[in-house]
Backbone as a chain_set.jsonl record, in Angstrom:
{"seq": "XXXXXXXXXXXXXXXXXXXXXXXXXXXXXXXXXXXXXXXXXXXXXXXXXXXXXXXXXXXXXXXXXXXXXXXXXXXXXXXXXXXXXXXXXXXXXXXXXXXXXXXXXXXXXXXXXXXXXXXXXXXXXXXXXXXXXXXXXXXXXXXXXXXXXXXXXXX", "coords": {"N": [[-13.918, -10.144, 35.612], [-12.185, -11.339, 33.8], [-10.62, -9.163, 32.942], [-9.373, -8.453, 35.322], [-7.817, -10.741, 35.755], [-6.117, -10.61, 33.53], [-4.832, -8.22, 34.174], [-3.581, -8.979, 36.584], [-1.855, -10.899, 35.57], [-0.105, -9.3, 34.011], [0.898, -7.779, 36.099], [2.308, -9.721, 37.525], [4.222, -10.449, 35.606], [5.593, -8.067, 35.499], [6.678, -8.123, 38.059], [8.414, -10.279, 37.759], [10.301, -9.242, 35.937], [11.22, -7.222, 37.552], [12.49, -8.753, 39.496], [14.624, -9.833, 37.989], [15.922, -7.429, 37.479], [16.668, -6.775, 40.098], [18.501, -8.831, 40.602], [20.584, -8.211, 38.809], [21.169, -5.709, 39.82], [22.309, -6.401, 42.278], [24.595, -7.725, 41.352], [25.85, -5.578, 40.087], [26.369, -3.91, 42.291], [28.096, -5.559, 43.786], [30.247, -5.776, 42.015], [31.045, -3.114, 41.888], [31.833, -2.756, 44.539], [34.226, -4.159, 44.615], [35.819, -2.743, 42.991], [35.561, -3.236, 40.251], [34.726, -1.538, 38.0], [34.006, -1.353, 35.278], [32.63, -3.734, 34.802], [30.643, -3.37, 36.699], [29.3, -1.216, 35.538], [28.199, -2.435, 33.247], [26.47, -4.354, 34.415], [24.803, -2.635, 35.873], [23.577, -1.169, 33.83], [22.109, -3.234, 32.672], [20.408, -3.889, 34.794], [18.955, -1.492, 34.926], [17.6, -1.631, 32.497], [15.914, -3.883, 32.859], [14.349, -2.881, 34.966], [13.032, -0.886, 33.635], [11.49, -2.421, 31.856], [9.852, -3.663, 33.754], [8.446, -1.463, 34.792], [6.918, -0.747, 32.542], [5.286, -3.014, 32.245], [3.827, -2.833, 34.622], [2.372, -0.547, 34.019], [0.869, -1.542, 31.889], [-0.629, -3.429, 33.279], [-2.113, -1.726, 34.881], [-3.848, -0.582, 32.984], [-5.508, -2.765, 32.351], [-6.662, -3.203, 34.873], [-8.08, -0.841, 35.169], [-10.045, -1.197, 33.213], [-11.327, -3.408, 34.33], [-12.37, -2.221, 36.591], [-14.296, -0.543, 35.46], [-16.097, -2.418, 34.476], [-16.987, -3.721, 36.708], [-19.332, -5.218, 38.96], [-19.935, -5.008, 41.593], [-19.5, -3.171, 44.659], [-17.264, -3.924, 46.22], [-15.652, -5.298, 44.384], [-15.166, -3.265, 42.58], [-13.773, -1.489, 44.215], [-11.537, -3.07, 44.832], [-10.392, -3.354, 42.294], [-9.753, -0.664, 41.831], [-7.837, -0.266, 43.828], [-5.83, -1.909, 42.82], [-5.301, -0.55, 40.47], [-4.131, 1.745, 41.533], [-1.951, 0.55, 42.896], [-0.556, -0.522, 40.741], [0.178, 1.809, 39.386], [1.8, 3.125, 41.313], [3.827, 1.253, 41.64], [4.856, 1.253, 39.043], [5.926, 3.826, 38.987], [7.86, 3.569, 40.995], [9.566, 1.682, 39.842], [10.392, 3.154, 37.656], [11.925, 5.049, 38.97], [13.896, 3.331, 39.999], [15.011, 2.563, 37.593], [16.179, 5.005, 36.793], [17.984, 5.312, 38.932], [19.83, 3.249, 38.425], [20.73, 3.905, 35.915], [22.178, 6.22, 36.472], [23.992, 5.096, 38.252], [25.376, 3.337, 36.565], [26.578, 5.206, 34.91], [28.191, 6.522, 36.767], [29.933, 4.439, 37.413], [31.191, 4.185, 34.947], [32.544, 6.648, 34.777], [34.214, 6.395, 37.058], [35.731, 4.224, 36.254], [37.19, 5.446, 34.323], [38.849, 6.995, 35.766], [37.809, 9.445, 36.517], [36.856, 10.818, 39.053], [35.462, 12.952, 40.144], [33.341, 13.525, 38.35], [32.095, 11.036, 38.516], [31.311, 11.054, 41.209], [29.429, 13.112, 41.111], [27.449, 11.86, 39.603], [26.7, 9.866, 41.373], [25.531, 11.434, 43.362], [23.241, 12.359, 41.982], [22.032, 9.91, 41.568], [21.411, 9.238, 44.222], [19.384, 11.078, 44.757], [17.269, 10.014, 43.297], [16.975, 7.632, 44.626], [15.971, 8.527, 47.056], [13.463, 9.54, 46.209], [12.322, 7.142, 45.325], [12.177, 5.736, 47.747], [10.338, 7.3, 49.159], [8.042, 6.824, 47.656], [7.771, 4.159, 48.221], [6.659, 3.998, 50.817], [4.093, 4.879, 50.309], [3.252, 2.814, 48.672], [3.232, 0.685, 50.517], [1.103, 1.477, 52.156], [-1.023, 1.195, 50.358], [-0.987, -1.581, 49.914], [-1.722, -2.411, 52.459], [-4.329, -1.411, 52.58], [-5.467, -2.961, 50.573], [-5.216, -5.522, 51.705], [-6.876, -5.206, 53.952], [-9.357, -4.812, 52.698], [-9.718, -7.316, 51.454], [-9.943, -8.943, 53.691], [-12.405, -8.164, 54.63], [-14.126, -9.251, 52.786]], "CA": [[-12.922, -11.094, 36.115], [-11.179, -11.526, 32.752], [-9.709, -8.015, 32.957], [-8.568, -8.561, 36.55], [-6.833, -11.797, 35.531], [-5.11, -10.054, 32.613], [-4.06, -7.253, 34.95], [-2.702, -9.7, 37.508], [-0.796, -11.517, 34.772], [0.876, -8.246, 33.72], [1.483, -7.425, 37.388], [3.293, -10.748, 37.851], [5.322, -10.314, 34.639], [6.367, -6.92, 35.985], [7.444, -8.605, 39.208], [9.505, -11.126, 37.258], [11.321, -8.331, 35.424], [11.778, -6.559, 38.731], [13.416, -9.707, 40.095], [15.842, -9.829, 37.174], [16.592, -6.158, 37.763], [17.288, -6.884, 41.42], [19.675, -9.707, 40.502], [21.654, -7.439, 38.176], [21.533, -4.658, 40.78], [23.238, -7.004, 43.238], [25.866, -7.944, 40.648], [26.461, -4.258, 39.892], [26.892, -3.464, 43.588], [29.254, -6.393, 44.134], [31.347, -5.381, 41.129], [31.46, -1.784, 42.348], [32.524, -2.913, 45.824], [35.584, -4.679, 44.431], [36.458, -1.826, 42.037], [35.423, -3.674, 38.862], [33.766, -0.534, 37.553], [33.512, -1.663, 33.933], [31.622, -4.778, 34.984], [29.543, -2.719, 37.415], [28.557, -0.423, 34.551], [27.418, -3.369, 32.428], [25.38, -4.902, 35.233], [23.873, -1.554, 36.219], [22.777, -0.906, 32.631], [21.158, -4.34, 32.525], [19.39, -3.693, 35.839], [18.103, -0.375, 34.5], [16.737, -2.12, 31.413], [14.858, -4.724, 33.435], [13.436, -2.031, 35.721], [12.202, -0.218, 32.636], [10.494, -3.414, 31.434], [8.903, -3.837, 34.859], [7.594, -0.283, 34.828], [5.958, -0.82, 31.442], [4.296, -4.058, 32.55], [2.921, -2.285, 35.63], [1.456, 0.358, 33.311], [-0.067, -2.396, 31.159], [-1.535, -3.984, 34.288], [-3.008, -0.629, 35.271], [-4.888, -0.441, 31.954], [-6.471, -3.859, 32.536], [-7.399, -2.978, 36.116], [-9.041, 0.241, 34.901], [-11.165, -1.814, 32.507], [-12.038, -4.228, 35.308], [-13.118, -1.297, 37.443], [-15.454, -0.074, 34.701], [-17.05, -3.514, 34.281], [-17.319, -4.387, 37.973], [-20.756, -5.203, 39.309], [-20.119, -4.815, 43.038], [-18.632, -2.142, 45.234], [-15.998, -4.516, 46.642], [-14.845, -5.57, 43.19], [-14.745, -1.972, 42.053], [-12.755, -0.965, 45.121], [-10.338, -3.883, 44.655], [-9.805, -2.961, 41.007], [-9.156, 0.664, 42.013], [-6.604, -0.442, 44.598], [-4.81, -2.439, 41.924], [-4.921, 0.556, 39.582], [-3.197, 2.573, 42.301], [-0.732, -0.226, 43.124], [0.17, -0.606, 39.472], [0.772, 3.121, 39.111], [2.884, 3.425, 42.256], [4.928, 0.356, 41.309], [5.455, 1.757, 37.799], [6.752, 4.973, 39.358], [9.009, 3.065, 41.754], [10.499, 1.056, 38.895], [10.993, 4.248, 36.885], [12.994, 5.599, 39.817], [14.985, 2.355, 39.993], [15.657, 2.697, 36.278], [17.04, 6.188, 36.865], [19.061, 5.022, 39.883], [20.867, 2.418, 37.829], [21.324, 4.663, 34.812], [23.201, 7.07, 37.086], [25.023, 4.221, 38.816], [26.196, 2.892, 35.431], [27.368, 6.358, 34.494], [29.227, 6.72, 37.792], [30.937, 3.386, 37.213], [31.944, 4.547, 33.747], [33.483, 7.718, 35.137], [35.225, 5.866, 37.968], [36.621, 3.375, 35.46], [38.049, 6.374, 33.559], [39.558, 7.793, 36.774], [37.186, 10.76, 36.654], [36.108, 10.62, 40.297], [34.568, 14.086, 40.376], [32.116, 13.285, 37.561], [31.454, 9.861, 39.11], [30.65, 11.503, 42.441], [28.222, 13.861, 40.727], [26.438, 10.885, 39.184], [26.222, 9.209, 42.601], [24.601, 12.376, 44.004], [21.976, 12.297, 41.233], [21.475, 8.594, 41.876], [20.845, 9.294, 45.571], [18.116, 11.813, 44.681], [16.242, 9.075, 42.83], [16.761, 6.662, 45.707], [15.066, 9.184, 48.011], [12.123, 9.539, 45.616], [11.838, 5.763, 45.348], [11.846, 5.385, 49.12], [9.093, 7.992, 49.491], [6.968, 6.089, 46.987], [7.65, 2.869, 48.888], [5.716, 4.064, 51.94], [2.754, 4.945, 49.708], [2.945, 1.456, 48.217], [2.881, -0.109, 51.699], [-0.254, 1.862, 52.566], [-1.97, 0.589, 49.414], [-1.066, -3.01, 50.202], [-2.504, -2.547, 53.691], [-5.726, -1.202, 52.208], [-5.901, -4.143, 49.828], [-5.369, -6.617, 52.666], [-8.062, -4.936, 54.769], [-10.525, -5.072, 51.859], [-9.857, -8.753, 51.264], [-10.402, -9.515, 54.941], [-13.84, -7.857, 54.738], [-14.899, -10.069, 51.827]], "C": [[-11.805, -11.264, 35.087], [-10.152, -10.385, 32.758], [-8.817, -8.032, 34.204], [-7.467, -9.605, 36.361], [-5.727, -11.302, 34.59], [-4.225, -9.045, 33.335], [-3.094, -7.935, 35.902], [-1.563, -10.388, 36.767], [0.292, -10.491, 34.447], [1.616, -7.829, 34.991], [2.586, -8.419, 37.75], [4.474, -10.738, 36.877], [6.213, -9.142, 35.053], [7.252, -7.351, 37.154], [8.613, -9.482, 38.801], [10.64, -10.256, 36.719], [11.998, -7.577, 36.562], [12.805, -7.468, 39.415], [14.722, -9.808, 39.323], [16.634, -8.547, 37.419], [17.321, -6.204, 39.095], [18.551, -7.753, 41.388], [20.85, -8.947, 39.88], [22.091, -6.265, 39.037], [22.558, -5.192, 41.768], [24.609, -7.257, 42.604], [26.603, -6.626, 40.429], [27.093, -3.766, 41.189], [28.13, -4.248, 43.992], [30.468, -6.012, 43.298], [31.927, -4.036, 41.555], [32.298, -1.906, 43.624], [33.956, -3.411, 45.679], [36.309, -3.944, 43.287], [36.498, -2.348, 40.598], [34.364, -2.792, 38.209], [33.196, -0.828, 36.171], [32.412, -2.719, 34.002], [30.402, -4.217, 35.713], [28.681, -1.906, 36.469], [27.656, -1.325, 33.708], [26.219, -3.91, 33.195], [24.35, -3.833, 35.587], [22.999, -1.2, 35.019], [21.735, -1.998, 32.412], [20.051, -4.236, 33.564], [18.423, -2.591, 35.428], [17.133, -0.815, 33.415], [15.6, -2.962, 31.97], [13.866, -3.91, 34.262], [12.515, -1.259, 34.781], [11.114, -1.16, 32.125], [9.422, -3.577, 32.509], [7.932, -2.671, 34.921], [6.531, -0.347, 33.744], [4.891, -1.883, 31.697], [3.334, -3.606, 33.656], [1.925, -1.333, 34.979], [0.429, -0.439, 32.506], [-1.095, -3.008, 32.112], [-2.568, -2.941, 34.698], [-4.154, -0.48, 34.271], [-5.942, -1.542, 32.095], [-7.301, -3.661, 33.798], [-8.419, -1.85, 35.958], [-10.271, -0.31, 34.17], [-11.987, -2.666, 33.459], [-12.897, -3.367, 36.214], [-14.394, -0.826, 36.745], [-16.532, -1.157, 34.581], [-17.522, -4.155, 35.577], [-18.786, -4.192, 38.318], [-21.005, -5.055, 40.804], [-19.146, -3.758, 43.533], [-17.274, -2.7, 45.64], [-15.08, -4.78, 45.457], [-14.323, -4.272, 42.603], [-13.629, -1.38, 42.916], [-11.436, -1.735, 44.988], [-9.631, -3.511, 43.351], [-9.116, -1.6, 41.134], [-7.86, 0.584, 42.814], [-5.483, -0.986, 43.711], [-4.393, -1.424, 40.863], [-3.858, 1.395, 40.28], [-1.876, 1.85, 42.572], [0.112, -0.321, 41.856], [0.875, 0.705, 39.168], [1.958, 3.401, 40.033], [4.086, 2.525, 41.978], [5.617, 0.774, 40.016], [6.379, 2.932, 38.11], [8.012, 4.54, 40.104], [10.037, 2.462, 40.803], [11.113, 2.092, 37.958], [12.136, 4.881, 37.675], [14.179, 4.634, 39.871], [15.746, 2.397, 38.672], [16.634, 3.873, 36.299], [18.229, 5.955, 37.794], [20.186, 4.276, 39.178], [21.438, 2.997, 36.546], [22.459, 5.542, 35.374], [24.333, 6.237, 37.69], [25.956, 3.731, 37.713], [27.114, 4.018, 34.968], [28.496, 6.628, 35.484], [30.331, 5.685, 37.634], [31.81, 3.696, 35.999], [32.983, 5.622, 34.066], [34.582, 7.217, 36.073], [36.23, 5.002, 37.215], [37.599, 4.218, 34.647], [38.853, 7.294, 34.472], [39.032, 9.225, 36.887], [36.247, 10.695, 37.869], [35.159, 11.767, 40.602], [33.249, 13.867, 39.638], [31.36, 12.072, 38.109], [30.702, 10.22, 40.38], [29.393, 12.293, 42.159], [27.097, 12.919, 40.317], [25.857, 10.148, 40.398], [25.246, 10.125, 43.345], [23.238, 12.356, 43.315], [21.268, 10.973, 41.507], [20.771, 8.62, 43.238], [19.527, 10.072, 45.61], [16.981, 10.888, 44.245], [15.977, 7.981, 43.86], [15.798, 7.251, 46.733], [13.634, 9.204, 47.487], [11.507, 8.148, 45.665], [11.396, 5.364, 46.748], [10.556, 6.062, 49.582], [7.897, 7.265, 48.883], [6.722, 4.736, 47.656], [6.693, 2.897, 50.06], [4.279, 4.198, 51.437], [2.318, 3.555, 49.254], [2.517, 0.588, 49.399], [1.476, 0.209, 52.186], [-1.302, 1.226, 51.661], [-2.102, -0.912, 49.644], [-1.873, -3.263, 51.477], [-3.989, -2.369, 53.419], [-6.281, -2.407, 51.463], [-6.138, -5.316, 50.771], [-6.612, -6.433, 53.514], [-9.338, -5.209, 53.969], [-10.76, -6.565, 51.68], [-10.323, -9.449, 52.54], [-11.894, -9.276, 55.154], [-14.686, -8.807, 53.9], [-15.154, -11.455, 52.294]], "O": [[-10.628, -11.326, 35.443], [-8.955, -10.622, 32.597], [-7.644, -7.666, 34.139], [-6.323, -9.384, 36.758], [-4.545, -11.549, 34.83], [-3.011, -9.018, 33.13], [-1.937, -7.533, 36.022], [-0.44, -10.455, 37.267], [1.479, -10.781, 34.592], [2.817, -7.56, 34.957], [3.656, -8.031, 38.218], [5.608, -10.993, 37.283], [7.438, -9.223, 34.967], [8.426, -6.986, 37.226], [9.677, -9.437, 39.419], [11.809, -10.507, 37.013], [13.204, -7.329, 36.529], [13.857, -7.007, 39.857], [15.798, -9.861, 39.917], [17.857, -8.576, 37.549], [18.452, -5.731, 39.211], [19.541, -7.452, 42.056], [21.977, -9.031, 40.368], [23.254, -5.864, 38.993], [23.551, -4.528, 42.065], [25.645, -7.036, 43.23], [27.824, -6.559, 40.566], [28.218, -3.266, 41.187], [29.101, -3.674, 44.484], [31.585, -5.934, 43.811], [33.143, -3.848, 41.577], [33.329, -1.251, 43.771], [34.805, -3.12, 46.522], [37.267, -4.452, 42.705], [37.363, -1.952, 39.816], [33.257, -3.239, 37.907], [32.017, -0.573, 35.923], [31.386, -2.602, 33.332], [29.265, -4.552, 35.381], [27.456, -1.909, 36.59], [26.488, -1.01, 33.485], [25.097, -3.924, 32.689], [23.15, -4.109, 35.598], [21.803, -0.956, 35.178], [20.607, -1.712, 32.011], [18.883, -4.468, 33.251], [17.209, -2.742, 35.567], [15.97, -0.412, 33.418], [14.445, -2.771, 31.592], [12.672, -4.21, 34.265], [11.353, -1.012, 35.104], [9.959, -0.761, 31.977], [8.23, -3.625, 32.206], [6.728, -2.869, 35.086], [5.367, -0.035, 33.997], [3.717, -1.668, 31.393], [2.155, -3.959, 33.63], [0.753, -1.318, 35.353], [-0.742, -0.063, 32.444], [-2.28, -3.093, 31.791], [-3.751, -3.246, 34.842], [-5.301, -0.275, 34.667], [-7.137, -1.274, 31.97], [-8.505, -3.919, 33.798], [-9.499, -1.9, 36.547], [-11.402, 0.07, 34.475], [-13.217, -2.647, 33.402], [-14.017, -3.74, 36.563], [-15.448, -0.724, 37.373], [-17.726, -0.858, 34.585], [-18.373, -5.044, 35.549], [-19.394, -3.165, 38.017], [-22.155, -4.985, 41.238], [-18.115, -3.491, 42.915], [-16.248, -2.05, 45.439], [-13.879, -4.518, 45.519], [-13.17, -4.192, 42.178], [-12.656, -0.834, 42.394], [-10.357, -1.144, 45.024], [-8.409, -3.371, 43.321], [-8.021, -1.406, 40.607], [-6.896, 1.287, 42.512], [-4.33, -0.574, 43.835], [-3.249, -1.439, 40.409], [-2.82, 1.715, 39.7], [-0.807, 2.455, 42.492], [1.337, -0.214, 41.9], [2.03, 0.714, 38.744], [3.004, 3.864, 39.578], [5.23, 2.971, 42.066], [6.837, 0.661, 39.904], [7.479, 3.025, 37.565], [9.095, 5.077, 39.874], [11.236, 2.702, 40.942], [12.246, 1.918, 37.51], [13.183, 5.208, 37.117], [15.332, 5.061, 39.799], [16.971, 2.281, 38.643], [17.78, 3.743, 35.87], [19.352, 6.353, 37.482], [21.357, 4.629, 39.318], [22.531, 2.611, 36.132], [23.555, 5.592, 34.814], [25.497, 6.636, 37.641], [27.174, 3.708, 37.889], [28.288, 3.793, 34.673], [29.621, 6.926, 35.086], [31.516, 6.01, 37.71], [33.024, 3.491, 36.029], [34.146, 5.517, 33.676], [35.748, 7.572, 35.906], [37.428, 5.039, 37.497], [38.697, 3.768, 34.32], [39.465, 8.256, 34.009], [39.763, 10.118, 37.317], [35.033, 10.541, 37.736], [34.142, 11.559, 41.264], [32.173, 14.004, 40.22], [30.13, 12.077, 38.162], [29.588, 9.747, 40.604], [28.401, 12.169, 42.877], [25.933, 13.152, 40.643], [24.664, 9.848, 40.437], [24.25, 9.655, 43.895], [22.203, 12.338, 43.98], [20.047, 10.932, 41.659], [19.671, 8.087, 43.385], [18.648, 9.757, 46.412], [15.868, 10.973, 44.764], [14.862, 7.466, 43.946], [14.909, 6.554, 47.224], [12.696, 8.918, 48.231], [10.334, 7.984, 45.999], [10.357, 4.725, 46.916], [9.769, 5.462, 50.315], [6.862, 7.112, 49.53], [5.599, 4.231, 47.654], [5.977, 1.922, 50.289], [3.352, 3.687, 52.065], [1.163, 3.167, 49.429], [1.546, -0.163, 49.296], [0.738, -0.692, 52.585], [-2.345, 0.771, 52.133], [-3.204, -1.456, 49.577], [-2.627, -4.234, 51.55], [-4.815, -3.098, 53.969], [-7.417, -2.822, 51.69], [-7.14, -6.022, 50.652], [-7.332, -7.397, 53.773], [-10.294, -5.773, 54.501], [-11.901, -7.022, 51.751], [-11.033, -10.452, 52.466], [-12.571, -10.088, 55.785], [-15.82, -9.127, 54.259], [-15.788, -12.238, 51.588]]}, "num_chains": 1, "name": "protein.A"}
């Protein structure tokens, strides 16, 4: 139980960092929309940083959930711990993709601010590749949450 609680604490800290990342993502997008590219770059870099923090906390949570799985005394507890191991890993990957998205977005804003629209467009294309990867991982995450909910209903 102690390891599960520690894992959940890290999971929630990751979510908090993710929320900060989302707030700066919104500011970056708003700045971009009104052609304040320099400000968009700053906000996008900050979003990327928070997404990186979130990814690391998900990885830390995963380590605690793995320990909980090893110490579990029932099949349900072991299965729940394994689901959280998988959720932590998939969320870490998603936040890594978000980190990359906003690194490329910041770079695009930098190029647009310098009137180098070709290079900015190339960065947007790279950004879109990471958005696609993130979206693919999102459906895997939804499946894991459904499995977790089904397990909890059985208990």
